[in-house]
CSV table of C-alpha atoms and ligand atoms in Angstrom, one decimal:
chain,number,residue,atom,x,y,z
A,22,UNK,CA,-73.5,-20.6,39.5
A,23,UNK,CA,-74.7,-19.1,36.5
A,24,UNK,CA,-72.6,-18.8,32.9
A,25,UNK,CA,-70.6,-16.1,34.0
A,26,UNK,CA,-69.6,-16.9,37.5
A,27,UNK,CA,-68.5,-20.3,35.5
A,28,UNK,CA,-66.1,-18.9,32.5
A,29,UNK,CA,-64.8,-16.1,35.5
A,30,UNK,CA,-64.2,-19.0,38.1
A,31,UNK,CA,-62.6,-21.0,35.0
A,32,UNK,CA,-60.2,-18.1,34.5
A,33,UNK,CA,-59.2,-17.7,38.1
A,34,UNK,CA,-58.0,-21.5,38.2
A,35,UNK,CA,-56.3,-21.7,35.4
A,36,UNK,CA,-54.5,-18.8,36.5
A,37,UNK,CA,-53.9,-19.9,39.7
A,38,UNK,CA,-52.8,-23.2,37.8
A,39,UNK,CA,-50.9,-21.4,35.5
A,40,UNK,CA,-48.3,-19.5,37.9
A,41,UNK,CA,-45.8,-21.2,39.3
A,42,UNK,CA,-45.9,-22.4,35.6
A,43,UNK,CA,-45.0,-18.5,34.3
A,44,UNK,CA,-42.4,-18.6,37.4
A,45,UNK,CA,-40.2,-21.6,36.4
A,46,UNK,CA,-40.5,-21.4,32.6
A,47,UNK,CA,-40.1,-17.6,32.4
A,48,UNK,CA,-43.6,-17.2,30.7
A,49,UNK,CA,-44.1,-13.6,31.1
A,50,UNK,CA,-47.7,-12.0,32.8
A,51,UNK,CA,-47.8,-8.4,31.8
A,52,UNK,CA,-45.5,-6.8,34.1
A,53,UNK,CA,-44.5,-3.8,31.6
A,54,UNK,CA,-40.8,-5.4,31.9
A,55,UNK,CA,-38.7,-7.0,29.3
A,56,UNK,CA,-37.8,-9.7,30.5
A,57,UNK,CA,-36.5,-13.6,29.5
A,58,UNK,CA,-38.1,-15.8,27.1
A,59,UNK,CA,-40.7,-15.9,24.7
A,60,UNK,CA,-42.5,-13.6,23.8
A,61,UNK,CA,-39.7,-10.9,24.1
A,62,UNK,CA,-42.2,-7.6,24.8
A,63,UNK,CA,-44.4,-7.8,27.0
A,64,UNK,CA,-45.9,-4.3,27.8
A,65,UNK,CA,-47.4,-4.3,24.4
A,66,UNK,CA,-48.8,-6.2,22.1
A,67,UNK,CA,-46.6,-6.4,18.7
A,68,UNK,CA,-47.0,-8.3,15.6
A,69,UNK,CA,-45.1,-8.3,12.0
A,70,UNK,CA,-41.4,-8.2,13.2
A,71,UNK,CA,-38.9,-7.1,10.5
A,72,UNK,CA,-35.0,-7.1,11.6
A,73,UNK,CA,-32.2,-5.6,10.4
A,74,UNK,CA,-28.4,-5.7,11.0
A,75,UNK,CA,-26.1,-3.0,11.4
A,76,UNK,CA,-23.1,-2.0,13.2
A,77,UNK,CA,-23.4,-5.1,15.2
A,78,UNK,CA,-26.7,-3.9,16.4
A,79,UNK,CA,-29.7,-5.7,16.1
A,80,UNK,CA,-32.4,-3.5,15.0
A,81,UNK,CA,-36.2,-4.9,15.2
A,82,UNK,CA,-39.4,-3.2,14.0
A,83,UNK,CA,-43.2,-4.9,14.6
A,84,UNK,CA,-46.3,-3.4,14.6
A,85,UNK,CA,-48.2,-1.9,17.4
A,86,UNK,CA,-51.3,-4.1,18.1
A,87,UNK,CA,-53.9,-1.9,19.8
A,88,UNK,CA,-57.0,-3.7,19.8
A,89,UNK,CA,-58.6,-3.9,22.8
A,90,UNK,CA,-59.7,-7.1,24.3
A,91,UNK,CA,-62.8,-8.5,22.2
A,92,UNK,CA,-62.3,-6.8,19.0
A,93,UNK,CA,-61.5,-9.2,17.1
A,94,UNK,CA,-60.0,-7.1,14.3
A,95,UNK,CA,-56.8,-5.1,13.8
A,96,UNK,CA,-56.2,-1.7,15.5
A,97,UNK,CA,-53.0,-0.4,14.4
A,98,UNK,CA,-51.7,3.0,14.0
A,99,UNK,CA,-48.2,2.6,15.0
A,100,UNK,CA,-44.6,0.7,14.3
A,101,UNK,CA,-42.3,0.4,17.2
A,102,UNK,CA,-38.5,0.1,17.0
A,103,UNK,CA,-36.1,-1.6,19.2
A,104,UNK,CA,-32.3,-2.8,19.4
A,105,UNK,CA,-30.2,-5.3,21.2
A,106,UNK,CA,-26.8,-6.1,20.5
A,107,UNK,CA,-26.6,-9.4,21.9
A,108,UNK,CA,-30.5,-10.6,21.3
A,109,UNK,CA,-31.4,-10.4,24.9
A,110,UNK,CA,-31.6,-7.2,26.5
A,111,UNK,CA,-33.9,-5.4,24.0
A,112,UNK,CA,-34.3,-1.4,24.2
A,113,UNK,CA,-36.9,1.1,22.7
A,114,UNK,CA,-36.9,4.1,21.4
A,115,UNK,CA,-39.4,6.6,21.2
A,116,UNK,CA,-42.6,5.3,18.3
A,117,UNK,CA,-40.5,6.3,14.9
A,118,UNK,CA,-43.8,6.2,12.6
A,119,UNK,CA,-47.2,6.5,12.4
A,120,UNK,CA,-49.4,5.5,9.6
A,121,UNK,CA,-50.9,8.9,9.2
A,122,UNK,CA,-47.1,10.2,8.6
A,123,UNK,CA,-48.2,9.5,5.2
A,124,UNK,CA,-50.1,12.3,4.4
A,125,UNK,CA,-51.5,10.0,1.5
A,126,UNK,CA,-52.4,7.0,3.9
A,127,UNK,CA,-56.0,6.9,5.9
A,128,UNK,CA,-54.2,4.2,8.4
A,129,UNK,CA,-53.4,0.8,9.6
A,130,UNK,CA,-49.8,0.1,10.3
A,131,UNK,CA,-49.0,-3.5,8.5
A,132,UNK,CA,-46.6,-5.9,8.1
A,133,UNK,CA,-43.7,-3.5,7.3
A,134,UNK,CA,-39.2,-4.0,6.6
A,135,UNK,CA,-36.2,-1.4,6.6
A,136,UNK,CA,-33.1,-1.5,5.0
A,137,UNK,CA,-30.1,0.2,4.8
A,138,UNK,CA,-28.4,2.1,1.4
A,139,UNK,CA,-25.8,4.6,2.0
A,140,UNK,CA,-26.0,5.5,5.2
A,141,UNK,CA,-30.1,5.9,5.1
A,142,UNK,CA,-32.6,4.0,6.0
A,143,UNK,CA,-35.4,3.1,4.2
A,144,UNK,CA,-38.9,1.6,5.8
A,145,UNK,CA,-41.5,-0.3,3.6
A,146,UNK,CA,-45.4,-0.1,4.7
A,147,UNK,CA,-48.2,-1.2,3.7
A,148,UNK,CA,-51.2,1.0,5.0
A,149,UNK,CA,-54.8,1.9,4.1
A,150,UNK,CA,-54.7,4.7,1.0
A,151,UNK,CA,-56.5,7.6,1.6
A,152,UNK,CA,-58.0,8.2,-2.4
A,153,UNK,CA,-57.3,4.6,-3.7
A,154,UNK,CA,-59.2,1.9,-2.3
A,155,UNK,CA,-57.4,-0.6,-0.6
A,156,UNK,CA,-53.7,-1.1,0.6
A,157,UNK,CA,-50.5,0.6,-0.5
A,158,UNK,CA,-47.0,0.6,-0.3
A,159,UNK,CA,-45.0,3.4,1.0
A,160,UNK,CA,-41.5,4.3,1.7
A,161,UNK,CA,-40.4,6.2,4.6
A,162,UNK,CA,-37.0,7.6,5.7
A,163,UNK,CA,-34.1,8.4,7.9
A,164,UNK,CA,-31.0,8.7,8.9
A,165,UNK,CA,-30.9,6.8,12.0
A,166,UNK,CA,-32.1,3.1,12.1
A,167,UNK,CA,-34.3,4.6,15.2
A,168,UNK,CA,-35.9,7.3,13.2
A,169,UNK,CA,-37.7,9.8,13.3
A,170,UNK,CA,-38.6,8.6,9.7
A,171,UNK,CA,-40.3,10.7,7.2
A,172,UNK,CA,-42.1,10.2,4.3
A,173,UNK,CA,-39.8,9.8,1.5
A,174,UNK,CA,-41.8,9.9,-1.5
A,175,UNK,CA,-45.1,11.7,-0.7
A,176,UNK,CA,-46.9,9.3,-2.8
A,177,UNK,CA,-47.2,5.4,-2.7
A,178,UNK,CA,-45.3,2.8,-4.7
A,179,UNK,CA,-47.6,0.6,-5.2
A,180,UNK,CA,-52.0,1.0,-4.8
A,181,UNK,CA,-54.3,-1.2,-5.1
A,182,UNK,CA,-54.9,-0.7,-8.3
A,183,UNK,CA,-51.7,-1.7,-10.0
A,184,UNK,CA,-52.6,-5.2,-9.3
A,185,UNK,CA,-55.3,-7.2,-10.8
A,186,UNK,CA,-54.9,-11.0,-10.5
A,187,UNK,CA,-57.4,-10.5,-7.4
A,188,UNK,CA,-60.3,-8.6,-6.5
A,189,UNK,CA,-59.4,-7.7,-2.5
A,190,UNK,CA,-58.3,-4.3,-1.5
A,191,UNK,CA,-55.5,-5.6,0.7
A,192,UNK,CA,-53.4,-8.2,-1.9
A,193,UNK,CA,-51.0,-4.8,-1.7
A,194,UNK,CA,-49.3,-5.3,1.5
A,195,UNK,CA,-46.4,-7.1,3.2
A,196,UNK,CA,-42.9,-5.4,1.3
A,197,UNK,CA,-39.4,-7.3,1.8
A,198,UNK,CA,-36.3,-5.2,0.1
A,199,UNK,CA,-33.3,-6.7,-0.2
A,200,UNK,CA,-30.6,-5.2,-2.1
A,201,UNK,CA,-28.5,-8.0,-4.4
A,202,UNK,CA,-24.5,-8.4,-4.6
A,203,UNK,CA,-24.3,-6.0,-8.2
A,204,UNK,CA,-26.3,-3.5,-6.3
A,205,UNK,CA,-29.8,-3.8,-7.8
A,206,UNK,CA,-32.9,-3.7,-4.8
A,207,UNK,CA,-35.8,-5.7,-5.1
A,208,UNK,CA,-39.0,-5.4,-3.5
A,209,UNK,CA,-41.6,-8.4,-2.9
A,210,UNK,CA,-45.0,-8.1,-1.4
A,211,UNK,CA,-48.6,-9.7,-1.6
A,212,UNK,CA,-51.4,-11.1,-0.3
A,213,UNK,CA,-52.6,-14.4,-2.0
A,214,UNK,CA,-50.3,-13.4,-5.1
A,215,UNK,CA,-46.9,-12.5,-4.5
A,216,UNK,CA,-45.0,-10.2,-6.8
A,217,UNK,CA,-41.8,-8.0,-7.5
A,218,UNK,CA,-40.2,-5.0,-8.7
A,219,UNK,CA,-36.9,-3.6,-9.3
A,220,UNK,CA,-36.4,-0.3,-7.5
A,221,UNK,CA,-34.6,2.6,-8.9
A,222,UNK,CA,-31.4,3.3,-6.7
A,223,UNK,CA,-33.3,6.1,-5.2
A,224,UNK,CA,-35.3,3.6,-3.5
A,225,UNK,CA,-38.4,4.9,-3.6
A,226,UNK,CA,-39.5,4.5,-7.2
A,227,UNK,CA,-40.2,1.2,-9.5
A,228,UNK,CA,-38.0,0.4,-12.2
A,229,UNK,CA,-39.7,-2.1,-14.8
A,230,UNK,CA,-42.7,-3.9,-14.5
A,231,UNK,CA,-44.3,-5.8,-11.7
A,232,UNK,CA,-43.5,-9.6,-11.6
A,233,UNK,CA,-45.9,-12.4,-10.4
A,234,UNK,CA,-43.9,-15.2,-8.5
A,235,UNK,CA,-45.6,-18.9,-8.4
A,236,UNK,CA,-45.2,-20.5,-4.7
A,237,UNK,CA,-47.3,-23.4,-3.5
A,238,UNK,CA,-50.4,-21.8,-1.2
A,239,UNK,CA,-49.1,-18.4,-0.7
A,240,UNK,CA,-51.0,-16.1,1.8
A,241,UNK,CA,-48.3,-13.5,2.4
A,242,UNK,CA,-45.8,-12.1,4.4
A,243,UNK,CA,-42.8,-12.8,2.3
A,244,UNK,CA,-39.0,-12.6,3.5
A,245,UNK,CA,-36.2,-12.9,1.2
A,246,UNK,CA,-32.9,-13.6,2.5
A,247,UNK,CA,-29.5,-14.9,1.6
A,248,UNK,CA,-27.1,-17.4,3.5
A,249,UNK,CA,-24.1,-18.3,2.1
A,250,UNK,CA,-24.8,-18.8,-1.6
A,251,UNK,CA,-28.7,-19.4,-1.1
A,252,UNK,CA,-31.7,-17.0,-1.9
A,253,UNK,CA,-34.7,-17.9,0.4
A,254,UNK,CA,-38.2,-16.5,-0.1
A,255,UNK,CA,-40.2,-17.3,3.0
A,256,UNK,CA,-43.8,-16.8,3.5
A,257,UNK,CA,-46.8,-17.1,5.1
A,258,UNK,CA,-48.8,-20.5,4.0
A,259,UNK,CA,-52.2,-21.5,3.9
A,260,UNK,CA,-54.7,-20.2,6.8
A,261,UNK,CA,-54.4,-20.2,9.5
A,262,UNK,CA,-50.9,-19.8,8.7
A,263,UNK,CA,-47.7,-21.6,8.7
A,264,UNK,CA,-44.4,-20.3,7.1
A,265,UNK,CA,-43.2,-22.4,4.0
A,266,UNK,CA,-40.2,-21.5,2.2
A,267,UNK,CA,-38.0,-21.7,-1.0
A,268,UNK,CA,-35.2,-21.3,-2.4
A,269,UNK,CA,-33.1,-20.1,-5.4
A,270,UNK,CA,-29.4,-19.3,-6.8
A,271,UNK,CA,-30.7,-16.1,-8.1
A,272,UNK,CA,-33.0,-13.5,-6.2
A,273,UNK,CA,-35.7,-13.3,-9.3
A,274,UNK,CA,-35.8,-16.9,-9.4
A,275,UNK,CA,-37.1,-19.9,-10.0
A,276,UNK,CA,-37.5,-20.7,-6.8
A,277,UNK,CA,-38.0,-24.3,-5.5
A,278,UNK,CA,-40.5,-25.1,-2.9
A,279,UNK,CA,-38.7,-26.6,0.1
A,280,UNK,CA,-42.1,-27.2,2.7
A,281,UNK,CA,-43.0,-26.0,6.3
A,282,UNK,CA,-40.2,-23.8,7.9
A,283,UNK,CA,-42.8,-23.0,10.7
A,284,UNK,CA,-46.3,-24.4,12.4
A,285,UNK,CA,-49.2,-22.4,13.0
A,286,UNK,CA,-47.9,-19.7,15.7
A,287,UNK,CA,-49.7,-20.7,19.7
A,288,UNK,CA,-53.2,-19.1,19.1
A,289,UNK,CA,-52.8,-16.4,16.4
A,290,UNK,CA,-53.8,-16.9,13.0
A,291,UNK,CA,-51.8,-14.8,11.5
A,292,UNK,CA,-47.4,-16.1,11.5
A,293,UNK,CA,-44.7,-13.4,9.8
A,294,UNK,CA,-41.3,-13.7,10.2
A,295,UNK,CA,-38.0,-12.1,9.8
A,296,UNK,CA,-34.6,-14.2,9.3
A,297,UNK,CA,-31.2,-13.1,10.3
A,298,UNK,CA,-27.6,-13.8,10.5
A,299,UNK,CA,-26.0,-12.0,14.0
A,300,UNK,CA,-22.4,-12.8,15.9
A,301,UNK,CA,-22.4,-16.3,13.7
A,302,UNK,CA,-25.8,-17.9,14.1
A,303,UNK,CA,-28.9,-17.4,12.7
A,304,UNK,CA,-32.4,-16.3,14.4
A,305,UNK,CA,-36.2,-17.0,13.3
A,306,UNK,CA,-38.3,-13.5,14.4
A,307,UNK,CA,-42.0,-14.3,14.2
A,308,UNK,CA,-45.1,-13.6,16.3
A,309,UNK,CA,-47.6,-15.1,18.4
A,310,UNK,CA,-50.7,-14.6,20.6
A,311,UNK,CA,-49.4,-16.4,23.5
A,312,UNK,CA,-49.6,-13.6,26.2
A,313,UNK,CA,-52.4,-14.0,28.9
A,314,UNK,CA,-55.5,-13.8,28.8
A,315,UNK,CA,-56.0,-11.2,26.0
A,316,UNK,CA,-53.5,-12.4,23.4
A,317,UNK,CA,-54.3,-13.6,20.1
A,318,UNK,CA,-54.8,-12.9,16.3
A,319,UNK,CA,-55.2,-9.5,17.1
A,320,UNK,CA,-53.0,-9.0,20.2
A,321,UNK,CA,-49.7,-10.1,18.7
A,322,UNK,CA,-46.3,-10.5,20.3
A,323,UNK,CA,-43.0,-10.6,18.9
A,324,UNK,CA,-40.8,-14.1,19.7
A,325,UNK,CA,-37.2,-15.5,18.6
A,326,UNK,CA,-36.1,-18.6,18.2
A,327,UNK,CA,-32.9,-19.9,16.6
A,328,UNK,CA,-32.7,-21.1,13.2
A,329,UNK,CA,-30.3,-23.6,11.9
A,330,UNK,CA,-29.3,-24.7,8.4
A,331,UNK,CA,-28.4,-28.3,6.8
A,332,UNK,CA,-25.5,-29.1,5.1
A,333,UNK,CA,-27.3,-28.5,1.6
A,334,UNK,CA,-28.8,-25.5,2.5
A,335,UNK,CA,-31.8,-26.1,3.7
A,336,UNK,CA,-33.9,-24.8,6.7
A,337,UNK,CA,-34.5,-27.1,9.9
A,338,UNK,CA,-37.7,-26.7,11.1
A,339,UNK,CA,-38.3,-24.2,13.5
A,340,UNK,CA,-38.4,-25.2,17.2
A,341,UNK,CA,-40.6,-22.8,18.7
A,342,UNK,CA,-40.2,-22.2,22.6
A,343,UNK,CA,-41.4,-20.3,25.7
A,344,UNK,CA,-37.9,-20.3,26.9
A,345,UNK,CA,-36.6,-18.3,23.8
A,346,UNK,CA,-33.0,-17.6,23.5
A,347,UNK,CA,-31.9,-17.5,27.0
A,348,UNK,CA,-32.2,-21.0,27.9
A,349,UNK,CA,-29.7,-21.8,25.5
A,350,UNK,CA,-26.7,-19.9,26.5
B,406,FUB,O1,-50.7,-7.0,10.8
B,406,FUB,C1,-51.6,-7.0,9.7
B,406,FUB,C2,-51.4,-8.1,8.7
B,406,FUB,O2,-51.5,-9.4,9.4
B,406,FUB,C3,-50.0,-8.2,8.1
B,406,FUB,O3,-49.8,-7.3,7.1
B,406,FUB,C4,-50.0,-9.6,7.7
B,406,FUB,O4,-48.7,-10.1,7.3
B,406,FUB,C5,-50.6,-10.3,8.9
B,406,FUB,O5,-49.6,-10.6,9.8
């Protein structure tokens, strides 16, 4: 046998070992279905779930991974949007927004959040600038969580080159928003430095100056959410990553370092989550590259495991499964 006939004769019995494996755990092959367990979509790849809670609908946006097998690098043009109202049954909707919607932007569809103020919604990018080298921020919007979304602003929020504590052209990516108890949103973002800004009530423009944050070996992907009277900034940790966390009375800080909320994600390098509250318990969103045989850093799918609190606030470590959320009801 020579090398190939080898690796291909290695694929077909794992496979065949692999099976009745998918058939009793609910591991998904690509069958173009949604169906139980983790990951949760299976007809595409998706990666960078954000989530967002409204009229006791879940809504859930990730990016569109479109490499195809063997390009190992990011391919993504694309954000997807789906709901479920009870976690499990998941439906889409036609794709909301490109990159290229921004008439500014040259591309990529990162990591990405929307949120609700006054009946609109508002959706957070990061994508390539077309004039300014390196990543910006953008704001699109709507006034259905399923879109169609349009550029709100026509110009970025943040470029590359309002940012200086590091010399890459993507440390401008990865917004959260949250919008605080007296009213005031916030935005955080960052690659290797995290930062914030206020944003005018308008939500699409910066009020005051951009702020660093200090957190133990921050990559990126920040989340901030609140539970009960907790502010948590999660992120992405170290590389390959894992997601650390901490946490804070106040949303501008100081935040204390709290350790590992999640472990590297099954065979993608890359680990961004979303947190939520829904029907009274609480749900990690994050992605891995766990479909076969093409899945991986750059082949991304969206998975959701429950997350549940201690007594003084802090986050038990995540669980991650194959089984998802279905096993446990
Ligand atoms: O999807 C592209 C980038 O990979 C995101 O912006 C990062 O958070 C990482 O998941």
């Amino acid at each position: 046998m020579d090398t190939q006939m080898i690796r291909q004769w290695g694929r077909n019995f794992s496979l065949a070992l692999l099976f009745p494996v998918m058939l009793t755990t609910g591991i998904k092959a690509q069958t173009g279905k949604i169906v139980q367990g983790n990951p949760i979509i299976t007809d595409k790849y998706t990666g960078d779930p954000a989530a967002m809670v409204h009229n006791n609908t879940v809504y859930l946006y990730a990016g569109h991974d479109e490499a195809p097998a063997g390009q190992e690098r990011y391919v993504m043009n694309e954000w997807l949007v789906y709901s479920s109202t009870n976690m499990l049954d998941w439906k889409e909707y036609p794709v909301p927004l490109k990159a290229k919607d921004f008439a500014w932007a040259k591309g990529d569809a990162w990591a990405s959040q929307v949120i609700e103020r006054d009946g609109k919604f508002y959706w957070y990018v990061a994508v390539e600038h077309g004039s300014i080298h390196g990543k910006a921020i953008g704001v699109a919007v709507s006034d259905s969580p399923t879109g169609p979304f349009k550029d709100a602003k026509g110009s970025a929020i943040i470029t590359n080159d309002m940012t200086k504590d590091t010399d890459i052209s993507w440390d401008d990516i990865d917004p959260t928003v949250y919008i605080d108890d007296d009213g005031q949103a916030y935005m955080y973002w960052g690659n290797r430095v995290c930062y914030y800004i206020k944003l005018k009530k308008n939500m699409i423009e910066q009020d005051g100056p951009i702020v660093k944050v200090d957190l133990p070996n921050y990559t990126e992907a920040p989340w901030i959410h609140k539970h009960k009277d907790w502010y948590y900034l999660s992120y992405a940790y170290e590389f390959p990553e894992k997601i650390a966390y901490a946490m804070s009375r106040k949303i501008t800080g100081p935040w204390e370092f709290k350790g590992i909320l999640n472990e590297v994600a099954g065979n993608s390098n890359t680990n961004h989550q979303a947190i939520i509250d829904f029907k009274g318990k609480s749900y990690f969103i994050y992605h891995n590259g766990s479909i076969p045989t093409n899945g991986g850093s750059y082949r991304r799918s969206v998975c959701i495991d429950e997350l549940k609190y201690n007594s003084d606030g802090t986050m038990k470590r995540i669980i991650m499964t194959t089984e998802g959320l279905k096993a446990k009801k």
